[in-house]
XYZ file of C-alpha atoms in Angstrom:
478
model
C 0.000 0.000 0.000
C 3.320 2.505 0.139
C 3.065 2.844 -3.454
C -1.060 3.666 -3.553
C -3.244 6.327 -2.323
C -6.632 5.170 -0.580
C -9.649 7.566 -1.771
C -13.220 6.911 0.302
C -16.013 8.809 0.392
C -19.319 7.525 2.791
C -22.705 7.850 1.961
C -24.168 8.198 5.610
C -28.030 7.287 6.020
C -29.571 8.450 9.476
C -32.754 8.070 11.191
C -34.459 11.585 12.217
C -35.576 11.712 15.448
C -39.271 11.676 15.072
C -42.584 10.569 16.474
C -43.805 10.047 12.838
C -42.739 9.328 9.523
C -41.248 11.396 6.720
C -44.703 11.807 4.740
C -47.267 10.144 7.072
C -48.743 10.510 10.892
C -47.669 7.066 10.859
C -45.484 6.420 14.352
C -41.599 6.126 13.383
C -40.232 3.736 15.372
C -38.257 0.276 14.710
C -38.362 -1.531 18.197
C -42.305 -2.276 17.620
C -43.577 -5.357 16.516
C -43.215 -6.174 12.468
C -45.878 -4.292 10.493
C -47.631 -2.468 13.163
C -46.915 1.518 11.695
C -48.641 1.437 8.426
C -51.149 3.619 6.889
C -52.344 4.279 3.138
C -49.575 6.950 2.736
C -46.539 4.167 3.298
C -48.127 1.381 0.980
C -48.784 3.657 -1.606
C -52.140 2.959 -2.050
C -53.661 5.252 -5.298
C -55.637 8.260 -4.591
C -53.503 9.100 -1.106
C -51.254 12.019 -0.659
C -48.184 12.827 0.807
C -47.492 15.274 3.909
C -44.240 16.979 4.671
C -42.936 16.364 8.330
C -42.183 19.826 9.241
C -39.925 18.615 12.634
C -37.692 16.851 9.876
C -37.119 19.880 7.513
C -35.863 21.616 11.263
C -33.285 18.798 11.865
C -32.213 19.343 8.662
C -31.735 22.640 8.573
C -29.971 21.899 12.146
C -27.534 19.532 10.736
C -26.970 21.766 7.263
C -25.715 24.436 10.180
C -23.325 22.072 12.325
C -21.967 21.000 9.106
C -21.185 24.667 8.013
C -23.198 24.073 4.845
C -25.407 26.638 2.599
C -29.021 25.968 3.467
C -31.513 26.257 0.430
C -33.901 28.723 0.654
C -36.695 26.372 -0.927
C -37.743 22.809 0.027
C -38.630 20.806 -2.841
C -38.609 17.117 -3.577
C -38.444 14.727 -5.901
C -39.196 10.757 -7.040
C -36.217 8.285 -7.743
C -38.021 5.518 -9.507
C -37.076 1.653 -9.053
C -38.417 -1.096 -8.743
C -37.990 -3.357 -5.965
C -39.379 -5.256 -3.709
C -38.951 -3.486 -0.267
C -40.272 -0.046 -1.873
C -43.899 -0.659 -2.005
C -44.764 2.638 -4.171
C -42.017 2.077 -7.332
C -40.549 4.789 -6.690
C -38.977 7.066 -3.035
C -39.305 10.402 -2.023
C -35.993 12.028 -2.252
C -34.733 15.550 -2.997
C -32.463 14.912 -5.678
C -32.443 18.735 -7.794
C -32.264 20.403 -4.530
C -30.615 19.077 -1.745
C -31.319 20.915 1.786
C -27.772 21.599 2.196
C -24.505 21.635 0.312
C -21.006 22.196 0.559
C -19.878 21.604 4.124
C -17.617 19.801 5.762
C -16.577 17.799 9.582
C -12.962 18.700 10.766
C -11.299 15.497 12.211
C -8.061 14.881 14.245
C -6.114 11.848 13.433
C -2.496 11.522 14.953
C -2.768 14.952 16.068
C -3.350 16.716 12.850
C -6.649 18.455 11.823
C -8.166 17.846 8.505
C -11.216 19.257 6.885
C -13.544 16.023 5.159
C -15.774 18.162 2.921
C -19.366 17.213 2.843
C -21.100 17.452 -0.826
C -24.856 17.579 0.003
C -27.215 16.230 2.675
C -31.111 15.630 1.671
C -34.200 14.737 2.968
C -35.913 11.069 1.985
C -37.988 8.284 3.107
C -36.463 5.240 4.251
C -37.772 1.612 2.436
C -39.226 -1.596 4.067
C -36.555 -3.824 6.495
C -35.755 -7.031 4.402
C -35.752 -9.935 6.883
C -34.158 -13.162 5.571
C -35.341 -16.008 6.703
C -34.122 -19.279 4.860
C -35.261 -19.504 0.809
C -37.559 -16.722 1.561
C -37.609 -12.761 2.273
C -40.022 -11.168 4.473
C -41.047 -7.412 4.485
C -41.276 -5.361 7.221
C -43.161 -2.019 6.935
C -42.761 -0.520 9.917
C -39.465 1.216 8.562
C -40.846 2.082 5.398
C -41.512 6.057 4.966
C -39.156 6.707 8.322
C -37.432 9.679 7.563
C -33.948 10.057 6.446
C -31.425 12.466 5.925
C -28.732 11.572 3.349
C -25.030 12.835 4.089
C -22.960 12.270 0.829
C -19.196 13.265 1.849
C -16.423 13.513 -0.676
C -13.567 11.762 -1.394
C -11.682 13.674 0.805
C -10.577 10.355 3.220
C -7.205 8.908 2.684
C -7.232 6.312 5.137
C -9.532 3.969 7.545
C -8.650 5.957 10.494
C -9.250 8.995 8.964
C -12.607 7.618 7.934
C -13.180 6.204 11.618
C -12.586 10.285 12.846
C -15.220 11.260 10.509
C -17.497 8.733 11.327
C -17.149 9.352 14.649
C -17.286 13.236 14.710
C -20.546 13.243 12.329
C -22.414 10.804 15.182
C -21.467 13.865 18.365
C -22.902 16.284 15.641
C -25.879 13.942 14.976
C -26.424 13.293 18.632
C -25.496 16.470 20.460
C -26.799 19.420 18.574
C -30.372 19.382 18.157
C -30.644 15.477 18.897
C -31.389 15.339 15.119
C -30.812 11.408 15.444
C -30.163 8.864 18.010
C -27.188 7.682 14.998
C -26.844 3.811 16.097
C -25.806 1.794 13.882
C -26.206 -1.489 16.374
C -30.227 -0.183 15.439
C -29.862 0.527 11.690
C -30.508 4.375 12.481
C -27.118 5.294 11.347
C -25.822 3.029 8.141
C -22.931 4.076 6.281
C -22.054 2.786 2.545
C -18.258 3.190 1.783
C -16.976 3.744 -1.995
C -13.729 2.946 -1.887
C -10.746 3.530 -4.620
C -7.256 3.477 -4.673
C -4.621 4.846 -7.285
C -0.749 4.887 -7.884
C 0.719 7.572 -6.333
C 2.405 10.103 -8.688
C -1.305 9.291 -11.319
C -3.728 11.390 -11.929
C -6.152 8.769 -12.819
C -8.485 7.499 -10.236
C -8.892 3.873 -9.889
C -11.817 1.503 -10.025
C -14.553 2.388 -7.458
C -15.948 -0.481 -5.621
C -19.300 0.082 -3.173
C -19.680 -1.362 0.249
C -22.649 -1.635 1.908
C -24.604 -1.442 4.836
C -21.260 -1.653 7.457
C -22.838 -1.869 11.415
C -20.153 -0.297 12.884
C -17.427 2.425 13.102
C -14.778 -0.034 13.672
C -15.862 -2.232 11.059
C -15.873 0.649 8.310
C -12.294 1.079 9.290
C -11.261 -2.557 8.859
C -13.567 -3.436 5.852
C -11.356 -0.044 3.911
C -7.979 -1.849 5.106
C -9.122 -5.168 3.684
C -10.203 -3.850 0.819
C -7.650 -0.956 0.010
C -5.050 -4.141 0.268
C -7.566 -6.263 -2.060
C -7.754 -3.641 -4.818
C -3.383 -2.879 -4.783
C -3.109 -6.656 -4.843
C -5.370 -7.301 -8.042
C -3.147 -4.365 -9.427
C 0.039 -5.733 -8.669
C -1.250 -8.985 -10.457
C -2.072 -7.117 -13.435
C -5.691 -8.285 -12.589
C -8.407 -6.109 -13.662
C -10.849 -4.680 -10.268
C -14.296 -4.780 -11.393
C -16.745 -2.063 -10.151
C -18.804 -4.092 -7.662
C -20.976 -3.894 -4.582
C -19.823 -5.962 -2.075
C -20.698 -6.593 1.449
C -18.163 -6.573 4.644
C -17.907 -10.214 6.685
C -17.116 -9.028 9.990
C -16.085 -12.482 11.316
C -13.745 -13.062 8.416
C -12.578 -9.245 8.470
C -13.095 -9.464 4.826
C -15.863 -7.925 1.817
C -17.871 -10.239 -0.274
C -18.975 -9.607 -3.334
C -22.598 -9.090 -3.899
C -23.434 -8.015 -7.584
C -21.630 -6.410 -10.267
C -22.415 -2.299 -10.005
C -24.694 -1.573 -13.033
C -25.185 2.379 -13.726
C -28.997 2.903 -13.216
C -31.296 5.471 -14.741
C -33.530 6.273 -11.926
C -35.498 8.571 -14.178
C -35.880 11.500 -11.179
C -38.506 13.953 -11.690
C -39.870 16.478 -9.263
C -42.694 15.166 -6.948
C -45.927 16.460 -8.288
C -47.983 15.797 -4.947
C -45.690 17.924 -3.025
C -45.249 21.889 -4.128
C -42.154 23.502 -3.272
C -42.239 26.073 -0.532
C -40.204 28.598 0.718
C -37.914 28.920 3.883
C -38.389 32.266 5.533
C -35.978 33.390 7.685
C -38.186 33.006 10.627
C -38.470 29.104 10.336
C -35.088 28.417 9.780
C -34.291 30.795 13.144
C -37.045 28.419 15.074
C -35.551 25.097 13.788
C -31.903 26.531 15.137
C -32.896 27.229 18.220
C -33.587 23.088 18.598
C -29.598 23.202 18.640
C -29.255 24.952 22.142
C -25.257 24.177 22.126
C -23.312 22.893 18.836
C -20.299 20.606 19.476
C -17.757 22.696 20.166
C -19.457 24.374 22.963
C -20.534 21.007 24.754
C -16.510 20.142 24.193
C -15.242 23.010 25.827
C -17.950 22.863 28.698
C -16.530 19.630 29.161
C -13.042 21.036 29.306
C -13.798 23.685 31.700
C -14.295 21.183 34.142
C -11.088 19.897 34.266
C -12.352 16.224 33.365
C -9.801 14.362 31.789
C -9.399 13.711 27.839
C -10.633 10.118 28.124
C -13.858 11.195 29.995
C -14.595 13.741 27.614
C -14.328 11.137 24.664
C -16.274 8.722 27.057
C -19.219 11.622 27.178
C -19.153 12.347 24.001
C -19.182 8.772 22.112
C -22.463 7.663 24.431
C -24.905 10.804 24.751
C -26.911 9.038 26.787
C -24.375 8.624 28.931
C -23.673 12.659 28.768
C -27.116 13.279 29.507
C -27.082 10.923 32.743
C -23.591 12.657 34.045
C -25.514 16.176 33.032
C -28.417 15.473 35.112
C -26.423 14.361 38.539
C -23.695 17.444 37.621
C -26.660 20.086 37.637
C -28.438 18.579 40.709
C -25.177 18.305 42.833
C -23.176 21.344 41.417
C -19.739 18.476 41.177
C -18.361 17.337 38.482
C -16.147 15.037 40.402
C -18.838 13.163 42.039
C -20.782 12.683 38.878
C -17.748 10.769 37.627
C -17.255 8.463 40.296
C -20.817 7.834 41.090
C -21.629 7.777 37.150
C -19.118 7.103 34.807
C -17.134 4.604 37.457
C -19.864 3.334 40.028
C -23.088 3.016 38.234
C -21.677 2.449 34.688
C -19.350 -0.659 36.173
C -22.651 -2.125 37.954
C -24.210 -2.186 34.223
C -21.075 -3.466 32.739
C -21.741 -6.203 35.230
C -25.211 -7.351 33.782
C -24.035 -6.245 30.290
C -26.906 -3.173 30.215
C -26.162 0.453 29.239
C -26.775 3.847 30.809
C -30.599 3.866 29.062
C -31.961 1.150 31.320
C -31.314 3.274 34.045
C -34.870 4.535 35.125
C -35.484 8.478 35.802
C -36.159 7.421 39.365
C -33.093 5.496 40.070
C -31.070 8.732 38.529
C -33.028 10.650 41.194
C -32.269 8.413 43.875
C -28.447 8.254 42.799
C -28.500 12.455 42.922
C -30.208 11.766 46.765
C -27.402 9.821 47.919
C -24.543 12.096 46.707
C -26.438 15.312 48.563
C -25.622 13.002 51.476
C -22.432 11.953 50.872
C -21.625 15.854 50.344
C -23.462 16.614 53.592
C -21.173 13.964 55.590
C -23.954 11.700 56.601
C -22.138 8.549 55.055
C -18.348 7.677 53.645
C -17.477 6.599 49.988
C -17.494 3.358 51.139
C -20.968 3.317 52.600
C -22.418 4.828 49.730
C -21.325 1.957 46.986
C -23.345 -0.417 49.045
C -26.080 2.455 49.010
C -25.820 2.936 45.468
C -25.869 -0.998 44.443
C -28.957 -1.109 46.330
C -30.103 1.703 44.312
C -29.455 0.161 40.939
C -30.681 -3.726 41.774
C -34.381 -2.446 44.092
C -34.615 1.367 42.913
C -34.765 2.277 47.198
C -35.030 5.249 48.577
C -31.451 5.858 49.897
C -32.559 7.274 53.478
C -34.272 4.022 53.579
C -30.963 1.503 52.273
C -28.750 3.936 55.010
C -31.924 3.305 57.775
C -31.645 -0.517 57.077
C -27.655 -1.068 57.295
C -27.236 1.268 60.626
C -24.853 3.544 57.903
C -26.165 7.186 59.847
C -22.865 8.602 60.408
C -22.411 10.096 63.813
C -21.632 13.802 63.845
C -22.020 15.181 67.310
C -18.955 16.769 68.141
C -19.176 16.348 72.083
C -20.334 12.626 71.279
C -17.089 12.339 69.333
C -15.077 14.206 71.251
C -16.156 11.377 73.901
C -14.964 8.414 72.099
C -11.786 10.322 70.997
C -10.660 10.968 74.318
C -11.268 7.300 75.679
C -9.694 5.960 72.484
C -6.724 8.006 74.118
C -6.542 7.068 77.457
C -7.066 3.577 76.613
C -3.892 3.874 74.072
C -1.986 6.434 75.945
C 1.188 4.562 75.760
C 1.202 4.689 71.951
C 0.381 8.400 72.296
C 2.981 8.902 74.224
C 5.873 6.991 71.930
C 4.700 8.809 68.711
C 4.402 11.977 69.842
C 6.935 13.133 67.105
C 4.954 11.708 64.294
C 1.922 13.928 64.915
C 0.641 12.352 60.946
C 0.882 8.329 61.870
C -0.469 9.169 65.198
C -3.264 10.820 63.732
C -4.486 7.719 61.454
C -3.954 5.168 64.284
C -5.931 6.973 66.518
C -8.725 7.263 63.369
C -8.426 4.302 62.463
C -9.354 2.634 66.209
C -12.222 5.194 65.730
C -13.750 4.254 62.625
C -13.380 0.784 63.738
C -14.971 1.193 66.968
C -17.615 3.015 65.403
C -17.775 0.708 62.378
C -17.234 3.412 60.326
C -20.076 5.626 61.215
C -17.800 8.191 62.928
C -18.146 11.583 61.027
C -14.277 11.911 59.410
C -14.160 15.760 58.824
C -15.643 16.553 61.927
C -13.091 13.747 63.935
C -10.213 14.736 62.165
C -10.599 18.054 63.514
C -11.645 17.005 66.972
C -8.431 15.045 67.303
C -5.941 17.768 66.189
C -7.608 19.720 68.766
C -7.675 17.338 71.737
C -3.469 16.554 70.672
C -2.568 20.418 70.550
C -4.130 20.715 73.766
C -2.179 18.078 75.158
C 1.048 19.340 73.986
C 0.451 22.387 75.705
């Protein structure tokens, strides 16, 4: 591969956050049972009519603004007519003439240097029926069909599967984070990127063969299914073999593409879509659909940074919004970034680790109870190591953490004369000891805490002790 340059460019498919399809009132969702969202509008029964989803056209407009792209100033759509079998009407809804936005770009970081990956257009659409294979036969699955899409068709500005990893990656924050335009997983099909892939001698001009790959289920996989294939196409060259322009599919066991069908150039015959006129933008709607995107990337990055968290948290955060929007919710209710960390990102996300479940099974209620128990740990009513029994309890029964603290005996014990008490006795009884370290005021200090936390099982305040005992010592030395 020294002696060939890699040239990608992704075609990027995402689900739109929406309660209902791109044209219909039909419900947009996949998790439901097969073939439960379908009305007239999806099947494309004759006689029904089509109905622009204005929350989409907002996302779009959202996403044509993170991406630094020109926004058109008229919506207007069009039909890309095939046939097959998983797009019920012959032909899809797409906006082929006059794409929402065009000419942008997502600046990456790979081995420290920057790079601009210029985005050609993004575009509104309707999504097709889910294939589902199932032996010698294929089933359909309309629940997906008519969910909308946006369409984000890069260039071939990508030189390598890292690089192409970077972009990836950065377009999902953007997706995610500003505006919550989609939920972008690709474990879910709401994210589903298609990778052309070509490579040429270095020193030509002349671009090579471009081979498609479809329908890759993960940003790690589109890395490793370019390598494979970047080494595929120099080897066929270095053979003198011809590479053929095909669509192939990735085998992520193997960690190798499989060729599907030989690419055909197709006529889809587009022409604009009668049943929907094209309409203007005023200024006004594109300000409301902008002000879904309270915070673009860059300002939930250096939030992030402000706080002093460390580089691995931040990319923690920002790969897993859900995540971000658990460690959010704790940060605002507690007013410490430090304890949202250890109680979210280390405590609570190792006890899902533990039952393989992520931060979205977490109920609102358990979050609440989580934010309860850290207002206690702040106020000195129980130690760190109280409160991961607390919070364990929290996550398996969803208790009330006055009530898990009640049950265990954990009430810490913060009367200063009743401390003061036990101090004192801990020092007569141990006066000898006292007496010999007297010149190591520091390992005095922890034996002496140490037989109180025991005696007290651990329910002695610590704060309020440690400052009883360098009280009750001074005194003595006077």
């Amino acid at each position: 591969m020294n002696n060939f340059k890699t040239i990608v460019g992704i075609e990027v498919h995402t689900v739109v956050n929406s309660k209902t399809k791109m044209f219909s009132a039909t419900k947009s969702s996949h998790t439901d049972p097969v073939n439960q969202n379908i009305n007239e509008i999806d099947i494309g029964l004759p006689g029904t009519l089509p109905s622009v989803n204005d929350l989409v056209v907002k996302k779009a407009i959202c996403l044509a603004h993170a991406l630094h792209m020109n926004i058109a100033n008229t919506i207007s759509f069009d039909r890309k007519n095939y046939f097959y079998r998983d797009l019920p009407k012959g032909y899809q809804i797409t906006q082929q003439f006059n794409p929402i936005g065009t000419d942008g770009y997502v600046e990456i970081e790979v081995n420290g240097k920057k790079k601009k990956i210029h985005v050609e257009r993004i575009h509104m659409e309707e999504d097709t029926a889910k294939q589902i294979r199932e032996g010698d036969k294929v089933l359909l699955d309309y629940n997906r069909c008519g969910m909308p899409l946006i369409e984000i068709v890069s260039k071939p500005d990508i030189n390598s599967p890292e690089e192409a990893m970077a972009y990836l990656t950065q377009l999902k924050r953007i997706l995610t984070f500003c505006g919550e335009i989609s939920d972008a997983k690709m474990e879910d099909g709401s994210l589903r990127a298609d990778v052309n892939i070509s490579i040429n001698p270095y020193g030509s001009d002349k671009y090579g063969t471009r081979v498609e790959i479809k329908n890759i289920n993960s940003i790690s996989n589109v890395g490793r299914a370019i390598a494979y294939e970047a080494d595929r196409q120099a080897s066929l060259y270095l053979q003198g073999k011809e590479v053929t322009p095909d669509t192939r599919r990735f085998d992520d066991a193997k960690g190798e593409t499989v060729y599907m069908r030989n690419k055909q150039a197709v006529d889809y015959h587009f022409m604009p879509e009668g049943n929907i006129l094209p309409f203007a933008l005023s200024d006004q709607f594109k300000q409301e659909a902008l002000r879904q995107a309270k915070y673009t990337l860059e300002d939930i990055v250096k939030t992030l940074t402000d706080l002093k968290l460390d580089n691995k948290i931040i990319t923690l955060l920002l790969d897993d919004y859900p995540l971000y929007k658990a460690f959010k919710k704790v940060l605002v209710a507690t007013n410490d970034a430090q304890a949202a960390v250890t109680w979210v990102l280390v405590e609570l996300v190792g006890l899902l680790k533990k039952d393989n479940k992520t931060i979205e099974t977490v109920s609102l209620s358990k979050l609440e109870h989580i934010i309860e128990m850290i207002k206690i740990v702040q106020q000195g009513k129980i130690n760190s190591k109280q409160a991961k029994t607390v919070i364990a309890e929290i996550y398996r029964d969803d208790k009330d953490p006055e009530a898990i603290i009640k049950a265990h005996g954990f009430k810490q014990i913060t009367d200063p004369k009743e401390l003061e008490t036990l101090l004192r006795a801990i020092i007569q009884k141990n006066f000898a000891m006292v007496l010999k370290n007297q010149d190591r005021p520091e390992r005095l200090e922890k034996m002496l805490l140490g037989q109180l936390m025991k005696d007290t099982q651990g329910q002695a305040n610590p704060v309020i002790s440690t400052n009883i005992l360098r009280n009750i010592l001074r005194e003595s030395k006077k």
